[in-house]
mmCIF file of C-alpha atoms and ligand atoms in Angstrom:
data_model
loop_
_atom_site.group_PDB
_atom_site.id
_atom_site.type_symbol
_atom_site.label_atom_id
_atom_site.label_comp_id
_atom_site.label_asym_id
_atom_site.label_seq_id
_atom_site.Cartn_x
_atom_site.Cartn_y
_atom_site.Cartn_z
ATOM 1 C CA MET A 18 -0.002 -0.002 0.000
ATOM 2 C CA SER A 19 1.292 3.479 -0.877
ATOM 3 C CA VAL A 20 0.277 6.435 1.239
ATOM 4 C CA SER A 21 0.351 10.058 0.078
ATOM 5 C CA VAL A 22 -0.796 13.226 1.784
ATOM 6 C CA GLY A 23 -2.798 15.949 -0.040
ATOM 7 C CA TRP A 24 -6.250 16.912 -1.165
ATOM 8 C CA MET A 25 -8.377 13.874 -1.664
ATOM 9 C CA PHE A 26 -10.275 15.481 -4.536
ATOM 10 C CA ASP A 27 -8.094 17.723 -6.660
ATOM 11 C CA LEU A 28 -10.240 19.705 -9.093
ATOM 12 C CA SER A 29 -7.639 22.403 -9.661
ATOM 13 C CA ASP A 30 -7.405 21.830 -13.424
ATOM 14 C CA LYS A 31 -11.180 21.743 -13.931
ATOM 15 C CA THR A 32 -13.799 24.308 -14.956
ATOM 16 C CA ALA A 33 -17.275 23.662 -13.576
ATOM 17 C CA LEU A 34 -20.653 25.137 -14.483
ATOM 18 C CA VAL A 35 -23.309 25.028 -11.747
ATOM 19 C CA THR A 36 -26.716 26.183 -12.906
ATOM 20 C CA GLY A 37 -29.155 27.964 -10.610
ATOM 21 C CA ALA A 38 -26.230 28.636 -8.267
ATOM 22 C CA GLY A 39 -27.379 32.064 -7.145
ATOM 23 C CA GLN A 40 -28.668 30.757 -3.807
ATOM 24 C CA ASN A 41 -29.319 27.754 -1.560
ATOM 25 C CA VAL A 42 -28.358 24.321 -2.927
ATOM 26 C CA GLY A 43 -26.620 25.570 -6.073
ATOM 27 C CA ALA A 44 -24.543 28.074 -4.136
ATOM 28 C CA GLY A 45 -23.492 25.271 -1.773
ATOM 29 C CA ILE A 46 -22.455 23.042 -4.658
ATOM 30 C CA ALA A 47 -20.478 25.857 -6.311
ATOM 31 C CA SER A 48 -18.698 26.636 -3.080
ATOM 32 C CA ALA A 49 -17.831 22.969 -2.462
ATOM 33 C CA LEU A 50 -16.380 22.547 -5.964
ATOM 34 C CA ALA A 51 -14.382 25.759 -5.594
ATOM 35 C CA SER A 52 -13.053 24.557 -2.228
ATOM 36 C CA GLN A 53 -11.394 21.646 -4.062
ATOM 37 C CA GLY A 54 -9.757 23.932 -6.583
ATOM 38 C CA ALA A 55 -12.238 24.075 -9.494
ATOM 39 C CA HIS A 56 -12.858 27.295 -11.400
ATOM 40 C CA VAL A 57 -16.636 27.609 -11.085
ATOM 41 C CA LEU A 58 -19.071 29.429 -13.375
ATOM 42 C CA ILE A 59 -21.936 30.525 -11.208
ATOM 43 C CA ASN A 60 -25.072 30.515 -13.367
ATOM 44 C CA ASP A 61 -28.406 31.979 -12.424
ATOM 45 C CA LEU A 62 -31.404 33.404 -14.221
ATOM 46 C CA LEU A 63 -30.944 36.468 -12.013
ATOM 47 C CA PRO A 64 -27.464 37.892 -12.835
ATOM 48 C CA GLU A 65 -27.244 39.805 -9.560
ATOM 49 C CA ARG A 66 -27.587 36.570 -7.602
ATOM 50 C CA ALA A 67 -24.870 34.913 -9.707
ATOM 51 C CA ALA A 68 -22.553 37.905 -9.198
ATOM 52 C CA GLU A 69 -23.091 37.903 -5.423
ATOM 53 C CA VAL A 70 -22.238 34.198 -5.053
ATOM 54 C CA ALA A 71 -19.224 34.541 -7.377
ATOM 55 C CA ASP A 72 -17.987 37.400 -5.189
ATOM 56 C CA GLN A 73 -18.476 35.318 -2.038
ATOM 57 C CA VAL A 74 -16.578 32.347 -3.471
ATOM 58 C CA SER A 75 -13.760 34.614 -4.644
ATOM 59 C CA ALA A 76 -13.595 36.368 -1.247
ATOM 60 C CA ALA A 77 -13.196 32.943 0.374
ATOM 61 C CA GLY A 78 -10.184 32.215 -1.852
ATOM 62 C CA GLY A 79 -11.943 30.250 -4.580
ATOM 63 C CA SER A 80 -12.009 30.873 -8.316
ATOM 64 C CA ALA A 81 -15.421 31.829 -9.687
ATOM 65 C CA ALA A 82 -17.131 33.910 -12.358
ATOM 66 C CA PRO A 83 -20.797 34.825 -12.756
ATOM 67 C CA ALA A 84 -22.696 33.541 -15.799
ATOM 68 C CA GLY A 85 -26.205 34.930 -15.938
ATOM 69 C CA PHE A 86 -28.452 33.140 -18.415
ATOM 70 C CA ASP A 87 -31.704 31.236 -18.669
ATOM 71 C CA VAL A 88 -31.064 27.491 -18.973
ATOM 72 C CA THR A 89 -34.259 27.090 -20.984
ATOM 73 C CA ASP A 90 -32.797 29.259 -23.780
ATOM 74 C CA LEU A 91 -30.310 27.161 -25.744
ATOM 75 C CA ASP A 92 -28.982 30.146 -27.717
ATOM 76 C CA ALA A 93 -28.285 32.013 -24.481
ATOM 77 C CA VAL A 94 -26.543 28.969 -22.957
ATOM 78 C CA GLN A 95 -24.292 28.558 -26.001
ATOM 79 C CA ALA A 96 -23.526 32.287 -26.288
ATOM 80 C CA GLU A 97 -22.464 32.560 -22.642
ATOM 81 C CA LEU A 98 -20.384 29.368 -22.628
ATOM 82 C CA ALA A 99 -18.460 30.550 -25.703
ATOM 83 C CA LYS A 100 -16.957 33.271 -23.458
ATOM 84 C CA HIS A 101 -15.446 30.807 -20.972
ATOM 85 C CA PRO A 102 -12.954 27.910 -20.893
ATOM 86 C CA PRO A 103 -14.398 24.513 -21.924
ATOM 87 C CA ILE A 104 -16.617 23.023 -19.240
ATOM 88 C CA ASN A 105 -15.253 19.824 -17.634
ATOM 89 C CA ILE A 106 -17.946 19.550 -14.945
ATOM 90 C CA LEU A 107 -21.637 20.379 -15.326
ATOM 91 C CA VAL A 108 -24.029 20.361 -12.391
ATOM 92 C CA ASN A 109 -27.627 20.863 -13.530
ATOM 93 C CA ASN A 110 -29.098 22.339 -10.395
ATOM 94 C CA ALA A 111 -31.485 25.023 -11.722
ATOM 95 C CA GLY A 112 -34.991 23.908 -10.970
ATOM 96 C CA ASN A 113 -38.318 25.028 -9.744
ATOM 97 C CA GLY A 114 -41.311 23.442 -8.178
ATOM 98 C CA GLY A 115 -41.615 25.267 -4.878
ATOM 99 C CA ALA A 116 -44.637 27.304 -5.945
ATOM 100 C CA GLU A 117 -46.499 24.172 -6.985
ATOM 101 C CA GLN A 118 -45.723 22.490 -3.689
ATOM 102 C CA MET A 119 -47.224 25.445 -1.815
ATOM 103 C CA ARG A 120 -50.407 25.301 -3.911
ATOM 104 C CA PRO A 121 -51.643 21.724 -3.712
ATOM 105 C CA LYS A 122 -53.626 20.974 -6.831
ATOM 106 C CA PRO A 123 -54.070 17.615 -8.526
ATOM 107 C CA PHE A 124 -52.923 17.340 -12.123
ATOM 108 C CA ARG A 125 -56.480 16.736 -13.313
ATOM 109 C CA GLU A 126 -57.320 20.333 -12.331
ATOM 110 C CA MET A 127 -54.306 21.936 -14.029
ATOM 111 C CA GLU A 128 -54.232 23.915 -17.246
ATOM 112 C CA PRO A 129 -51.450 23.227 -19.788
ATOM 113 C CA ALA A 130 -49.716 26.518 -18.929
ATOM 114 C CA GLU A 131 -49.141 25.160 -15.422
ATOM 115 C CA TRP A 132 -46.800 22.450 -16.608
ATOM 116 C CA ASP A 133 -44.789 24.583 -19.020
ATOM 117 C CA SER A 134 -42.394 25.975 -16.431
ATOM 118 C CA PRO A 135 -41.691 22.768 -14.429
ATOM 119 C CA ILE A 136 -40.938 20.885 -17.640
ATOM 120 C CA GLU A 137 -38.972 23.720 -19.259
ATOM 121 C CA VAL A 138 -36.670 24.371 -16.329
ATOM 122 C CA ASN A 139 -36.282 20.906 -14.807
ATOM 123 C CA LEU A 140 -36.010 18.983 -18.081
ATOM 124 C CA ARG A 141 -35.412 21.148 -21.177
ATOM 125 C CA GLY A 142 -32.890 23.246 -19.243
ATOM 126 C CA VAL A 143 -30.927 20.081 -18.449
ATOM 127 C CA LEU A 144 -30.935 18.927 -22.085
ATOM 128 C CA ASN A 145 -29.852 22.391 -23.239
ATOM 129 C CA CYS A 146 -26.884 22.586 -20.879
ATOM 130 C CA VAL A 147 -25.744 19.055 -21.607
ATOM 131 C CA HIS A 148 -25.957 19.662 -25.341
ATOM 132 C CA ALA A 149 -23.784 22.747 -24.971
ATOM 133 C CA VAL A 150 -20.959 20.931 -23.137
ATOM 134 C CA ILE A 151 -21.000 17.266 -24.133
ATOM 135 C CA ASN A 152 -18.998 17.332 -27.368
ATOM 136 C CA PRO A 153 -15.969 19.118 -25.869
ATOM 137 C CA MET A 154 -16.074 16.673 -22.952
ATOM 138 C CA VAL A 155 -16.054 13.694 -25.324
ATOM 139 C CA GLU A 156 -13.221 15.216 -27.376
ATOM 140 C CA ALA A 157 -11.220 15.796 -24.167
ATOM 141 C CA GLY A 158 -11.880 12.214 -23.015
ATOM 142 C CA TRP A 159 -13.066 13.425 -19.606
ATOM 143 C CA GLY A 160 -16.236 14.936 -18.231
ATOM 144 C CA ARG A 161 -18.606 14.848 -15.289
ATOM 145 C CA ILE A 162 -22.331 15.598 -15.426
ATOM 146 C CA ILE A 163 -24.648 15.641 -12.432
ATOM 147 C CA THR A 164 -28.327 16.472 -12.473
ATOM 148 C CA ILE A 165 -29.904 17.529 -9.208
ATOM 149 C CA SER A 166 -33.179 15.687 -8.943
ATOM 150 C CA SER A 167 -35.697 14.997 -6.213
ATOM 151 C CA GLY A 168 -37.418 12.121 -4.511
ATOM 152 C CA ALA A 169 -40.395 13.389 -6.513
ATOM 153 C CA GLY A 170 -38.672 12.125 -9.666
ATOM 154 C CA SER A 171 -39.190 8.498 -8.707
ATOM 155 C CA ALA A 172 -41.946 8.456 -6.081
ATOM 156 C CA GLY A 173 -45.226 10.202 -5.422
ATOM 157 C CA VAL A 174 -44.440 12.704 -2.687
ATOM 158 C CA GLY A 175 -47.548 14.846 -2.504
ATOM 159 C CA ILE A 176 -50.403 16.524 -4.304
ATOM 160 C CA GLY A 177 -49.543 19.332 -6.733
ATOM 161 C CA VAL A 178 -46.103 18.259 -7.886
ATOM 162 C CA ALA A 179 -46.990 16.015 -10.835
ATOM 163 C CA PRO A 180 -45.415 18.246 -13.543
ATOM 164 C CA TYR A 181 -42.351 18.765 -11.329
ATOM 165 C CA SER A 182 -42.148 14.965 -10.880
ATOM 166 C CA ALA A 183 -42.340 14.553 -14.647
ATOM 167 C CA GLY A 184 -39.477 16.995 -15.145
ATOM 168 C CA LYS A 185 -37.301 15.484 -12.403
ATOM 169 C CA GLY A 186 -38.099 11.904 -13.444
ATOM 170 C CA GLY A 187 -37.235 12.770 -17.052
ATOM 171 C CA GLY A 188 -33.857 13.975 -15.864
ATOM 172 C CA LEU A 189 -33.193 10.622 -14.165
ATOM 173 C CA GLY A 190 -33.808 8.717 -17.406
ATOM 174 C CA PHE A 191 -31.790 11.247 -19.397
ATOM 175 C CA MET A 192 -28.767 10.796 -17.112
ATOM 176 C CA ARG A 193 -28.963 7.002 -17.485
ATOM 177 C CA SER A 194 -28.986 7.237 -21.270
ATOM 178 C CA LEU A 195 -26.185 9.779 -21.295
ATOM 179 C CA ALA A 196 -24.131 7.523 -19.046
ATOM 180 C CA LEU A 197 -24.522 4.640 -21.461
ATOM 181 C CA GLU A 198 -23.656 6.704 -24.529
ATOM 182 C CA ASN A 199 -20.608 8.398 -23.055
ATOM 183 C CA ALA A 200 -18.994 6.010 -20.561
ATOM 184 C CA GLN A 201 -16.506 4.888 -23.212
ATOM 185 C CA PHE A 202 -15.320 8.507 -23.571
ATOM 186 C CA GLY A 203 -14.546 9.090 -19.897
ATOM 187 C CA VAL A 204 -17.710 11.085 -19.299
ATOM 188 C CA THR A 205 -19.917 10.087 -16.380
ATOM 189 C CA ALA A 206 -23.532 11.149 -15.801
ATOM 190 C CA ASN A 207 -25.346 10.718 -12.507
ATOM 191 C CA SER A 208 -28.326 12.121 -10.627
ATOM 192 C CA VAL A 209 -28.464 13.258 -7.026
ATOM 193 C CA ALA A 210 -32.017 13.023 -5.723
ATOM 194 C CA LEU A 211 -32.615 15.344 -2.801
ATOM 195 C CA GLY A 212 -34.996 15.055 0.070
ATOM 196 C CA LEU A 213 -36.394 18.079 1.893
ATOM 197 C CA MET A 214 -33.858 20.900 2.179
ATOM 198 C CA ASP A 215 -33.612 23.508 4.899
ATOM 199 C CA ASN A 216 -34.792 26.325 2.623
ATOM 200 C CA THR A 217 -38.132 24.570 2.040
ATOM 201 C CA ALA A 218 -39.867 25.866 5.126
ATOM 202 C CA GLY A 219 -39.270 27.844 8.258
ATOM 203 C CA GLY A 220 -39.949 27.948 11.989
ATOM 204 C CA ASP A 221 -42.335 25.385 13.409
ATOM 205 C CA TYR A 222 -42.948 23.882 9.985
ATOM 206 C CA THR A 223 -39.255 23.011 9.683
ATOM 207 C CA GLU A 224 -39.433 21.117 12.971
ATOM 208 C CA HIS A 225 -42.570 19.352 11.819
ATOM 209 C CA LEU A 226 -40.924 18.259 8.568
ATOM 210 C CA ALA A 227 -37.714 17.211 10.307
ATOM 211 C CA ARG A 228 -39.620 14.852 12.623
ATOM 212 C CA GLY A 229 -40.572 12.779 9.561
ATOM 213 C CA ILE A 230 -36.962 12.336 8.434
ATOM 214 C CA PRO A 231 -34.991 9.425 9.956
ATOM 215 C CA VAL A 232 -31.905 11.638 10.560
ATOM 216 C CA LYS A 233 -34.261 14.250 12.155
ATOM 217 C CA ARG A 234 -33.088 17.266 10.214
ATOM 218 C CA LEU A 235 -33.572 18.831 6.794
ATOM 219 C CA GLY A 236 -30.755 18.796 4.265
ATOM 220 C CA THR A 237 -28.210 21.586 3.871
ATOM 221 C CA PRO A 238 -26.393 22.895 0.786
ATOM 222 C CA ALA A 239 -23.180 21.490 2.294
ATOM 223 C CA ASP A 240 -24.714 17.970 2.341
ATOM 224 C CA ILE A 241 -25.260 18.234 -1.411
ATOM 225 C CA GLY A 242 -21.950 19.942 -2.151
ATOM 226 C CA ALA A 243 -20.068 17.044 -0.545
ATOM 227 C CA ILE A 244 -21.647 14.335 -2.681
ATOM 228 C CA CYS A 245 -21.145 16.438 -5.809
ATOM 229 C CA VAL A 246 -17.449 16.886 -5.068
ATOM 230 C CA TYR A 247 -17.067 13.121 -4.845
ATOM 231 C CA LEU A 248 -19.088 12.359 -7.975
ATOM 232 C CA VAL A 249 -17.071 14.785 -10.113
ATOM 233 C CA SER A 250 -13.722 13.556 -8.806
ATOM 234 C CA GLU A 251 -11.277 11.297 -10.611
ATOM 235 C CA GLU A 252 -11.902 8.755 -7.852
ATOM 236 C CA ALA A 253 -15.573 8.403 -8.934
ATOM 237 C CA SER A 254 -14.767 7.435 -12.528
ATOM 238 C CA TRP A 255 -16.453 4.025 -12.081
ATOM 239 C CA ILE A 256 -19.763 5.527 -10.949
ATOM 240 C CA THR A 257 -22.085 6.409 -13.805
ATOM 241 C CA GLY A 258 -25.756 6.065 -14.653
ATOM 242 C CA GLN A 259 -26.669 6.116 -10.966
ATOM 243 C CA THR A 260 -29.203 7.990 -8.866
ATOM 244 C CA ILE A 261 -27.814 8.798 -5.431
ATOM 245 C CA ASN A 262 -30.541 9.569 -2.873
ATOM 246 C CA VAL A 263 -29.352 12.188 -0.377
ATOM 247 C CA ASN A 264 -32.297 12.673 1.953
ATOM 248 C CA GLY A 265 -31.570 11.822 5.580
ATOM 249 C CA GLY A 266 -32.871 8.303 5.002
ATOM 250 C CA SER A 267 -36.340 9.374 3.850
ATOM 251 C CA ILE A 268 -36.748 7.490 0.614
ATOM 252 C CA THR A 269 -35.818 3.898 0.194
ATOM 253 C CA SER A 270 -37.240 3.142 -3.268
HETATM 254 N N1 NAD B 8 -35.342 22.708 -1.755
HETATM 255 C C1 NAD B 8 -35.736 21.448 -1.697
HETATM 256 O O1 NAD B 8 -36.302 20.990 -0.674
HETATM 257 C C2 NAD B 8 -35.465 20.528 -2.856
HETATM 258 C C3 NAD B 8 -35.860 19.196 -2.774
HETATM 259 C C4 NAD B 8 -35.618 18.339 -3.834
HETATM 260 C C5 NAD B 8 -34.981 18.810 -4.965
HETATM 261 N N2 NAD B 8 -34.634 20.116 -5.048
HETATM 262 C C6 NAD B 8 -33.973 20.584 -6.263
HETATM 263 O O2 NAD B 8 -32.703 21.119 -5.935
HETATM 264 C C7 NAD B 8 -32.378 22.181 -6.818
HETATM 265 C C8 NAD B 8 -32.048 23.438 -6.030
HETATM 266 O O3 NAD B 8 -33.121 23.724 -5.163
HETATM 267 P P1 NAD B 8 -33.173 25.054 -4.286
HETATM 268 O O4 NAD B 8 -34.125 24.794 -3.194
HETATM 269 O O5 NAD B 8 -31.786 25.505 -3.971
HETATM 270 O O6 NAD B 8 -33.829 26.045 -5.343
HETATM 271 P P2 NAD B 8 -34.018 27.623 -5.248
HETATM 272 O O7 NAD B 8 -35.337 27.927 -5.858
HETATM 273 O O8 NAD B 8 -33.735 28.135 -3.877
HETATM 274 O O9 NAD B 8 -32.861 28.168 -6.202
HETATM 275 C C9 NAD B 8 -32.889 27.846 -7.570
HETATM 276 C C10 NAD B 8 -32.112 28.899 -8.329
HETATM 277 O O10 NAD B 8 -32.253 28.572 -9.720
HETATM 278 C C11 NAD B 8 -32.453 29.765 -10.440
HETATM 279 N N3 NAD B 8 -33.178 29.467 -11.657
HETATM 280 C C12 NAD B 8 -34.515 29.203 -11.782
HETATM 281 N N4 NAD B 8 -34.835 29.053 -13.067
HETATM 282 C C13 NAD B 8 -33.699 29.206 -13.780
HETATM 283 C C14 NAD B 8 -33.397 29.197 -15.153
HETATM 284 N N5 NAD B 8 -34.348 28.988 -16.055
HETATM 285 N N6 NAD B 8 -32.116 29.403 -15.556
HETATM 286 C C15 NAD B 8 -31.137 29.637 -14.622
HETATM 287 N N7 NAD B 8 -31.381 29.672 -13.284
HETATM 288 C C16 NAD B 8 -32.638 29.479 -12.883
HETATM 289 C C17 NAD B 8 -33.257 30.650 -9.510
HETATM 290 O O11 NAD B 8 -33.130 32.032 -9.861
HETATM 291 C C18 NAD B 8 -32.644 30.325 -8.159
HETATM 292 O O12 NAD B 8 -31.588 31.212 -7.788
HETATM 293 C C19 NAD B 8 -33.570 22.331 -7.758
HETATM 294 O O13 NAD B 8 -33.326 21.604 -8.941
HETATM 295 C C20 NAD B 8 -34.692 21.712 -6.975
HETATM 296 O O14 NAD B 8 -35.731 21.250 -7.824
HETATM 297 C C21 NAD B 8 -34.854 20.998 -4.025
#
């Protein structure tokens, strides 16, 4: 056995794009990747959010740049990425669904306009970003793609989230197909399916939700950043096509 001392996950020669990284989970993922040496493009629909997180990462000694664009707009994705170094690591984190979860309504009562946004952001946005980065990854013979999903992508978790479930579940299948197509080129593709995060609620409701989780707390951005660091590392090159549930033990399916 040989023993060496140093960073376990050295991402210092990698450029990462984290979408929807202007707050909460995405900001945590961006900060975790930067902490291991990656140069991180902080994307958000709201450029001021992206700029604020990029400033925070830089102030903490990391390397980051803001990249404000809408992941549902393929032209905008391509135009912005042309300004930056090739992307080695893509984390598809941009998503929505919160509003639907606050407004319980069965799918049978929804109008078509109500499923446009959950499908556009959670599914089309993922396809757009992957399409913009996959060929350079294949040519380089190395790449890492993670899509942030939800327990709602594989299980019924409540009334009102059916379109969100469709978007998140579509992402799971997309990652599996991508994994199969690109494993031979050194590109891995995995999903991380989150349980309830600590920005979901507040006050007494947080405590109520936490009681239903085996670990007895909601998830934090740092919980998700840690698994992402591992999945994008060299050491995780044999993990592809998987869905990793990170949820305090909530979902066993
Ligand atoms: N919060 C939870 O409990 C929870 C649970 C399961 C899964 N998830 C998933 O985790 C991810 C992050 O969740 P969060 O709670 O941090 O979300 P959030 O709503 O707090 O932040 C999402 C960010 O994405 C940005 N965004 C939205 N649409 C975009 C677009 N079209 N292009 C670029 N950026 C866009 C928003 O401006 C926002 O800053 C999402 O994919 C979400 O579906 C969250």
